Coordinates of C-alpha atoms in Angstrom, one line a residue:
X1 CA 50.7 30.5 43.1
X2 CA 54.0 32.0 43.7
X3 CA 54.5 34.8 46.6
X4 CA 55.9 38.0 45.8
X5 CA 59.6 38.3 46.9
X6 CA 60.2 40.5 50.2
X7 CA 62.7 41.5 52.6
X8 CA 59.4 40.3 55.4
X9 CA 57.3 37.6 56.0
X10 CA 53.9 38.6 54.5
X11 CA 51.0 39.4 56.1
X12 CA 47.5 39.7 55.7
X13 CA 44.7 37.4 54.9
X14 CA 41.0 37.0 52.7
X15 CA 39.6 40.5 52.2
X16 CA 35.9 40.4 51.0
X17 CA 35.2 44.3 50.6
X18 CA 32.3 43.4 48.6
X19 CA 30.0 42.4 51.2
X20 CA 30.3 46.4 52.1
X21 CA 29.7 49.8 50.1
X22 CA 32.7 51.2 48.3
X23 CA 32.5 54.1 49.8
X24 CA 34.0 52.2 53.0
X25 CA 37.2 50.4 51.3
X26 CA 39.7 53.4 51.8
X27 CA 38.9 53.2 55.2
X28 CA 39.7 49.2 55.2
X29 CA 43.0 50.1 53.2
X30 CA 43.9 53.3 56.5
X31 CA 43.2 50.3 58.7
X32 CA 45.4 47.6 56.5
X33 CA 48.3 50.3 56.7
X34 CA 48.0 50.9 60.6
X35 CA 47.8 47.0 61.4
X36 CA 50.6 46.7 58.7
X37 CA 48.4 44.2 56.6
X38 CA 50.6 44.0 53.2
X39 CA 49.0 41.0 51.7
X40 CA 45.5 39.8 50.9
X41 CA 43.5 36.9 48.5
X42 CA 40.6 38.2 47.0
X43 CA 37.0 36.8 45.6
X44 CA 37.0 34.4 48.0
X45 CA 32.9 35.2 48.8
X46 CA 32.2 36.8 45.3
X47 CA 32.9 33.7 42.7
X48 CA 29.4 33.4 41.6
X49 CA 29.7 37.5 40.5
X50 CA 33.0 36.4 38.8
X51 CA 32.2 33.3 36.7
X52 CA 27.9 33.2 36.7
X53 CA 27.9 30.3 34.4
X54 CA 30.2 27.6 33.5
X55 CA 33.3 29.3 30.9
X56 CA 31.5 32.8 31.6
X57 CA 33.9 34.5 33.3
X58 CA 33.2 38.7 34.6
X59 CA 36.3 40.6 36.6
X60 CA 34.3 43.8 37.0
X61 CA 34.1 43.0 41.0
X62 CA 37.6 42.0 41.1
X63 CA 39.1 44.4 39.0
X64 CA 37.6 47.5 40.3
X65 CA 38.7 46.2 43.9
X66 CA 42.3 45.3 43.4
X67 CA 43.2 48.0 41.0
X68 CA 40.3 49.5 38.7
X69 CA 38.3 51.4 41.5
X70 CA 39.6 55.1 42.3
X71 CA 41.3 53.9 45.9
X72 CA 43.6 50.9 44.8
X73 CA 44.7 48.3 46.9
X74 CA 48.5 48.3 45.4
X75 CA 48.4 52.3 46.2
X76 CA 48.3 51.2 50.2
X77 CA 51.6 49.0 49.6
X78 CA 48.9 45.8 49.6
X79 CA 49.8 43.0 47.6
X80 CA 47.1 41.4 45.7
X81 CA 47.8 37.3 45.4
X82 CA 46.8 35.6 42.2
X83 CA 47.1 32.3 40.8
X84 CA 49.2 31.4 38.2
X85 CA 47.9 29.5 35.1

């Protein structure tokens, strides 16, 4: 994994907005911005939604919550961290 560049030290941590209704994820994002959160890992909880069966793989979950859904995470200045393959 390689961090995105900044002019700060990063912060944040696992976000797992699945385990709540949508409706409550822009809140989440208001409260990332006012604790300055700019950095989070996701489907750390939701892996059996994203692959259900060996080499069947489904990003619905993760898409819609890092930048599919109508609030997006990189709207709130978050930074989503991925691994490289």
């Amino acid at each position: 994994m390689t961090l995105p560049r900044t002019a700060k030290v990063p912060f944040g941590g696992d976000y797992n907005p699945e385990q709540w209704p949508q409706d409550v994820w822009k809140q989440d994002y208001q409260l990332f911005d006012l604790a300055r959160i700019d950095t989070v890992t996701l489907g750390v909880f939701d892996w059996a939604l994203t692959q259900p069966a060996p080499d069947v793989y489904d990003f619905t979950v993760l898409d819609r919550i890092s930048d599919g859904g109508a609030v997006r995470l990189p709207a709130y200045g978050v930074v989503v961290l991925k691994e490289e393959r």
